[in-house]
């Protein structure tokens, strides 16, 4: 009741914020504010309308892997949220989460030299630098750039959580939307993320009808779920010197992500006994004091489970001594599309990235 009253009181501020953003978007839509399209390579934007985690990183990883399977050479460009540097930066092995941001550093660790990973607050300048420095590129994937209107992407992919869909939300501060629901009209595909694998056809049809109140009628609405892999040792920790924790064992969970609920639910459903959950805000920069407190919760024989994004931050040089004796494993996440979602997304992208000729 108190929450609903507070939301009601904040609605006038939300309307004001939404109006300002609507004017900004109209200026871009009419061409009065300049947006840049790149004829050199297709640019794919992946983003959301809502503040907080909607699963962008694993969906970006799916997209990069799909492009590689088509014989393409993609690059990743992000703002690099949470980094301590500014300007354009092309990630190298000497970087860290502090210099490029935790998500780009995770992506660099996942794809290595095969996929250039760069960060830049100015996406236009960032794409131009990438094209100049890596002339063999055939695609650029923009991570979290849905509101970055200065770039006109070739394909605009909008993500929204099944449990927190944009069409049930409000603009900040009454809700969590970065802009009004009408922003979905810019999407070329909408992906409903973090769905239960057995989401029924009737439930999908209901969600599609709600999405199409705001998205264009011809835009495909797709559904995806998470697949969780077995624990992976985090380098620089004691995990490499012990066996992978088995289902049924007691563990400590460490998260610094926006929505840790699905991971916690997976671990419990899988049979792990989570004795303690150290939960921090999204992109939280861990400190040696916090790691020491975590170690105090980890009893002999137990290990620490975390996310791949959190693992990227745990590998900061400043934390090396703190985590060295902790057995830390991350749980890898991959995206799986439901029903014919993968085929429909491949059909949309295939016109820009045809299969290479055989023979």
XYZ file of C-alpha atoms in Angstrom, residues 1-358:
358
model
C 0.000 0.000 0.000
C 2.781 2.426 0.936
C 4.705 1.420 -2.207
C 1.688 2.087 -4.442
C 1.103 5.471 -2.773
C 4.741 6.445 -3.314
C 4.505 5.412 -6.963
C 1.381 7.541 -7.342
C 3.138 10.549 -5.806
C 6.109 10.106 -8.145
C 4.022 9.817 -11.325
C 4.075 13.578 -12.104
C 7.885 13.471 -12.117
C 7.747 10.415 -14.369
C 5.448 12.229 -16.796
C 7.831 15.196 -16.875
C 10.846 12.943 -17.488
C 8.966 10.991 -20.165
C 7.970 14.236 -21.885
C 11.576 15.432 -22.047
C 12.678 12.104 -23.523
C 9.768 12.111 -25.967
C 10.903 15.487 -27.310
C 14.453 14.157 -27.644
C 13.264 11.066 -29.510
C 11.022 13.122 -31.776
C 13.984 15.312 -32.723
C 15.905 12.195 -33.762
C 12.899 10.666 -35.528
C 12.368 13.838 -37.583
C 16.043 14.195 -38.391
C 16.418 17.450 -36.460
C 19.035 15.806 -34.290
C 21.606 13.933 -36.320
C 22.055 10.183 -36.061
C 24.780 8.340 -37.940
C 24.334 5.172 -40.003
C 27.390 3.168 -41.008
C 27.463 1.851 -44.555
C 30.734 -0.010 -43.992
C 29.316 -2.787 -41.776
C 25.957 -3.738 -40.258
C 25.535 -2.455 -36.709
C 23.389 -4.509 -34.307
C 22.177 -2.835 -31.131
C 21.103 -4.905 -28.123
C 19.435 -3.069 -25.261
C 16.396 -2.525 -23.114
C 13.926 0.086 -21.915
C 14.322 -0.785 -18.240
C 17.097 0.027 -15.790
C 18.683 -3.151 -14.447
C 19.560 -6.553 -15.756
C 17.512 -8.024 -18.576
C 20.114 -10.535 -19.725
C 21.979 -8.408 -22.268
C 25.394 -10.023 -21.796
C 24.401 -13.666 -22.518
C 22.238 -12.544 -25.448
C 25.135 -10.531 -26.859
C 27.318 -13.639 -26.476
C 24.718 -15.705 -28.364
C 24.676 -13.119 -31.135
C 28.477 -12.985 -31.425
C 28.675 -16.787 -31.573
C 25.954 -16.844 -34.243
C 27.858 -14.289 -36.334
C 31.076 -16.283 -36.011
C 29.257 -19.415 -37.154
C 28.197 -17.474 -40.276
C 31.825 -16.738 -41.088
C 31.611 -13.127 -39.872
C 34.175 -11.199 -37.856
C 32.197 -9.166 -35.318
C 33.410 -6.637 -32.781
C 31.767 -5.628 -29.513
C 31.374 -2.009 -28.446
C 30.101 -0.980 -25.023
C 30.008 2.133 -22.923
C 32.065 0.306 -20.304
C 29.836 1.084 -17.344
C 31.671 1.219 -13.997
C 35.187 1.532 -15.418
C 37.690 4.008 -14.039
C 38.870 5.230 -17.428
C 37.324 7.490 -20.016
C 37.233 7.678 -23.790
C 37.790 4.985 -26.377
C 39.716 1.896 -25.317
C 40.323 -1.380 -27.155
C 40.636 -4.173 -24.596
C 43.918 -6.093 -24.348
C 45.255 -8.736 -21.982
C 46.688 -5.988 -19.753
C 43.243 -4.517 -19.049
C 40.801 -5.403 -16.273
C 37.248 -4.733 -15.175
C 38.492 -1.439 -13.728
C 39.798 -0.205 -17.088
C 37.078 -1.446 -19.463
C 34.126 -2.402 -17.227
C 33.072 -5.790 -15.899
C 30.834 -6.861 -18.806
C 33.352 -5.959 -21.571
C 36.102 -7.660 -19.557
C 33.944 -10.759 -19.237
C 33.341 -10.689 -23.000
C 37.043 -10.242 -23.702
C 37.801 -13.255 -21.515
C 35.120 -15.300 -23.253
C 36.012 -14.548 -26.879
C 39.692 -13.601 -26.638
C 41.495 -12.184 -29.636
C 38.863 -13.572 -32.035
C 36.462 -10.738 -31.179
C 37.711 -7.173 -30.636
C 36.081 -5.667 -27.539
C 36.109 -1.885 -27.186
C 34.527 0.700 -24.906
C 33.547 4.286 -25.615
C 30.946 6.646 -24.175
C 30.590 8.080 -27.683
C 29.426 5.116 -29.782
C 29.846 7.004 -33.082
C 33.491 7.747 -32.318
C 33.917 4.213 -31.004
C 32.651 2.583 -34.196
C 34.861 4.824 -36.314
C 37.928 3.893 -34.266
C 37.082 0.196 -34.498
C 36.700 0.379 -38.275
C 40.036 2.188 -38.569
C 41.917 -0.154 -36.226
C 40.328 -3.454 -37.294
C 39.602 -3.107 -41.037
C 38.622 -6.791 -41.373
C 35.469 -6.277 -39.297
C 32.185 -7.362 -40.846
C 29.806 -6.433 -37.994
C 29.658 -4.306 -34.854
C 27.483 -5.343 -31.917
C 26.490 -2.499 -29.594
C 25.911 -3.620 -26.017
C 23.285 -1.565 -24.132
C 22.800 1.177 -26.725
C 19.024 1.262 -27.231
C 18.801 4.869 -25.982
C 22.017 5.946 -27.749
C 20.209 7.606 -30.657
C 23.321 9.144 -32.211
C 23.934 5.776 -33.879
C 21.295 4.487 -36.298
C 21.678 0.707 -36.023
C 21.014 -1.680 -38.863
C 19.122 -3.975 -36.491
C 17.691 -2.919 -33.127
C 17.031 -5.776 -30.670
C 15.011 -4.943 -27.553
C 15.146 -7.189 -24.479
C 12.565 -7.284 -21.699
C 12.185 -9.703 -18.783
C 9.225 -12.036 -18.676
C 8.693 -11.271 -14.978
C 9.178 -7.491 -15.411
C 7.973 -6.596 -18.921
C 8.251 -3.014 -20.089
C 4.515 -2.833 -20.847
C 3.690 -3.140 -17.116
C 6.248 -0.557 -15.993
C 6.502 3.215 -15.652
C 9.195 5.750 -16.465
C 11.617 6.748 -13.715
C 11.237 7.613 -10.870
C 7.790 5.992 -10.409
C 9.004 2.928 -12.308
C 12.199 1.577 -13.838
C 11.859 2.563 -17.499
C 14.513 4.747 -19.089
C 11.932 6.052 -21.564
C 8.245 5.516 -22.234
C 6.819 2.228 -23.492
C 6.427 3.760 -26.959
C 10.203 3.414 -27.357
C 9.520 -0.209 -28.284
C 8.436 1.061 -31.701
C 12.117 1.372 -32.664
C 12.753 -2.350 -32.167
C 13.262 -4.717 -35.102
C 12.904 -7.698 -32.745
C 11.732 -8.009 -29.145
C 13.109 -10.804 -26.959
C 11.284 -11.791 -23.777
C 14.100 -13.002 -21.539
C 14.485 -15.287 -18.497
C 11.392 -17.298 -19.385
C 10.633 -20.674 -17.845
C 11.632 -23.311 -20.425
C 8.089 -24.700 -20.436
C 6.324 -21.365 -21.042
C 3.097 -22.324 -22.793
C 2.002 -21.226 -26.244
C -1.019 -19.503 -24.683
C 1.204 -17.496 -22.318
C 3.488 -16.538 -25.202
C 0.495 -15.369 -27.252
C -0.728 -13.178 -24.380
C 2.697 -11.566 -24.002
C 3.004 -11.014 -27.768
C -0.328 -9.197 -27.797
C 0.847 -6.884 -25.011
C 4.191 -6.178 -26.742
C 2.469 -5.361 -30.042
C 0.495 -2.605 -28.363
C 3.793 -0.665 -28.550
C 6.032 -2.453 -31.065
C 5.368 -2.427 -34.801
C 2.948 -5.176 -35.957
C 5.492 -6.972 -38.127
C 8.192 -7.129 -35.436
C 8.909 -10.687 -34.215
C 8.452 -11.314 -30.488
C 10.804 -14.075 -29.350
C 11.241 -15.909 -26.053
C 14.451 -17.085 -24.408
C 15.480 -19.035 -21.322
C 18.756 -19.542 -19.485
C 20.762 -22.756 -19.488
C 23.160 -23.030 -16.552
C 26.422 -24.926 -16.923
C 28.503 -26.704 -14.266
C 30.735 -24.565 -11.994
C 33.963 -23.274 -13.561
C 37.047 -22.406 -11.441
C 37.886 -18.705 -11.268
C 41.565 -18.221 -12.071
C 43.694 -16.760 -9.315
C 41.650 -18.478 -6.596
C 42.004 -21.781 -4.799
C 39.258 -23.286 -6.970
C 41.830 -24.779 -9.307
C 43.199 -26.893 -6.466
C 39.926 -28.541 -5.481
C 37.197 -30.619 -7.089
C 34.197 -28.930 -8.669
C 31.414 -28.694 -6.069
C 28.871 -31.451 -6.515
C 25.112 -31.086 -6.350
C 23.980 -31.307 -2.732
C 27.074 -29.640 -1.304
C 26.955 -26.560 0.915
C 28.032 -23.347 -0.811
C 28.244 -19.588 -0.329
C 26.763 -17.399 -3.067
C 28.302 -14.059 -4.088
C 26.448 -11.747 -6.488
C 26.842 -8.171 -7.638
C 24.220 -8.202 -10.401
C 20.817 -6.561 -10.795
C 18.704 -9.723 -10.674
C 20.352 -12.583 -8.715
C 17.009 -14.319 -8.103
C 17.090 -16.652 -11.135
C 20.595 -17.903 -10.287
C 19.674 -18.501 -6.658
C 16.529 -20.339 -7.707
C 18.558 -22.498 -10.109
C 21.089 -23.453 -7.445
C 18.360 -24.381 -4.959
C 16.431 -26.342 -7.590
C 19.646 -28.130 -8.615
C 20.145 -29.304 -5.048
C 22.881 -27.003 -3.728
C 22.556 -25.851 -0.129
C 23.171 -22.086 -0.135
C 24.250 -21.315 3.437
C 24.898 -17.619 2.849
C 24.164 -15.136 0.067
C 26.426 -12.068 -0.072
C 24.355 -9.792 -2.288
C 25.670 -6.502 -3.675
C 24.377 -3.938 -6.175
C 24.913 -4.354 -9.907
C 28.509 -3.645 -11.043
C 29.649 -3.423 -7.393
C 33.415 -3.032 -7.006
C 34.396 -5.579 -4.367
C 36.840 -4.553 -1.637
C 39.351 -6.655 0.325
C 37.246 -6.065 3.456
C 34.162 -7.513 1.760
C 36.117 -10.508 0.506
C 37.436 -11.100 4.024
C 33.849 -11.069 5.332
C 32.894 -13.519 2.592
C 35.782 -15.813 3.528
C 34.546 -15.814 7.125
C 31.213 -17.211 5.923
C 32.888 -19.984 3.922
C 33.343 -23.003 6.181
C 35.959 -25.737 5.555
C 34.944 -27.837 2.576
C 32.607 -25.189 1.206
C 33.183 -23.090 -1.906
C 31.951 -19.757 -3.242
C 29.691 -19.724 -6.286
C 29.284 -16.541 -8.289
C 28.398 -15.223 -11.750
C 30.772 -14.844 -14.668
C 30.388 -11.063 -14.508
C 31.256 -11.017 -10.798
C 34.198 -13.322 -11.489
C 35.575 -10.692 -13.875
C 35.652 -8.164 -11.010
C 37.130 -10.644 -8.553
C 40.190 -10.894 -10.815
C 41.168 -7.276 -10.180
C 44.878 -7.056 -9.213
C 43.904 -5.231 -5.990
C 41.930 -8.312 -4.876
C 44.525 -10.941 -5.801
C 45.743 -11.509 -2.241
C 42.194 -11.523 -0.828
C 40.804 -14.193 -3.168
C 43.919 -16.356 -3.519
C 42.885 -18.800 -0.793
C 39.163 -18.794 -1.586
C 37.718 -21.600 -3.745
C 35.589 -19.536 -6.142
C 33.638 -20.978 -9.068
C 31.357 -19.175 -11.497
C 28.192 -20.574 -13.049
C 28.207 -20.086 -16.847
C 24.960 -19.020 -18.498
C 23.912 -19.532 -22.106
C 20.759 -18.445 -23.904
C 18.285 -20.864 -25.439
C 15.382 -19.627 -27.562
C 11.982 -21.225 -27.114
C 9.837 -22.651 -29.920
C 11.014 -21.259 -33.290
C 12.662 -18.162 -31.815
C 16.194 -18.963 -32.968
C 15.053 -19.620 -36.534
C 13.061 -16.385 -36.632
C 15.950 -14.303 -35.329
C 18.317 -16.021 -37.770
C 15.880 -15.184 -40.573
C 15.887 -11.508 -39.574
C 19.682 -11.343 -39.372
C 20.293 -13.602 -42.370
C 19.450 -10.891 -44.894
C 22.437 -8.901 -43.609
C 24.719 -11.885 -42.990
C 24.128 -14.568 -45.630
C 25.902 -17.888 -45.347
C 29.259 -17.942 -47.187
C 29.167 -19.582 -50.597
C 30.220 -23.242 -50.661
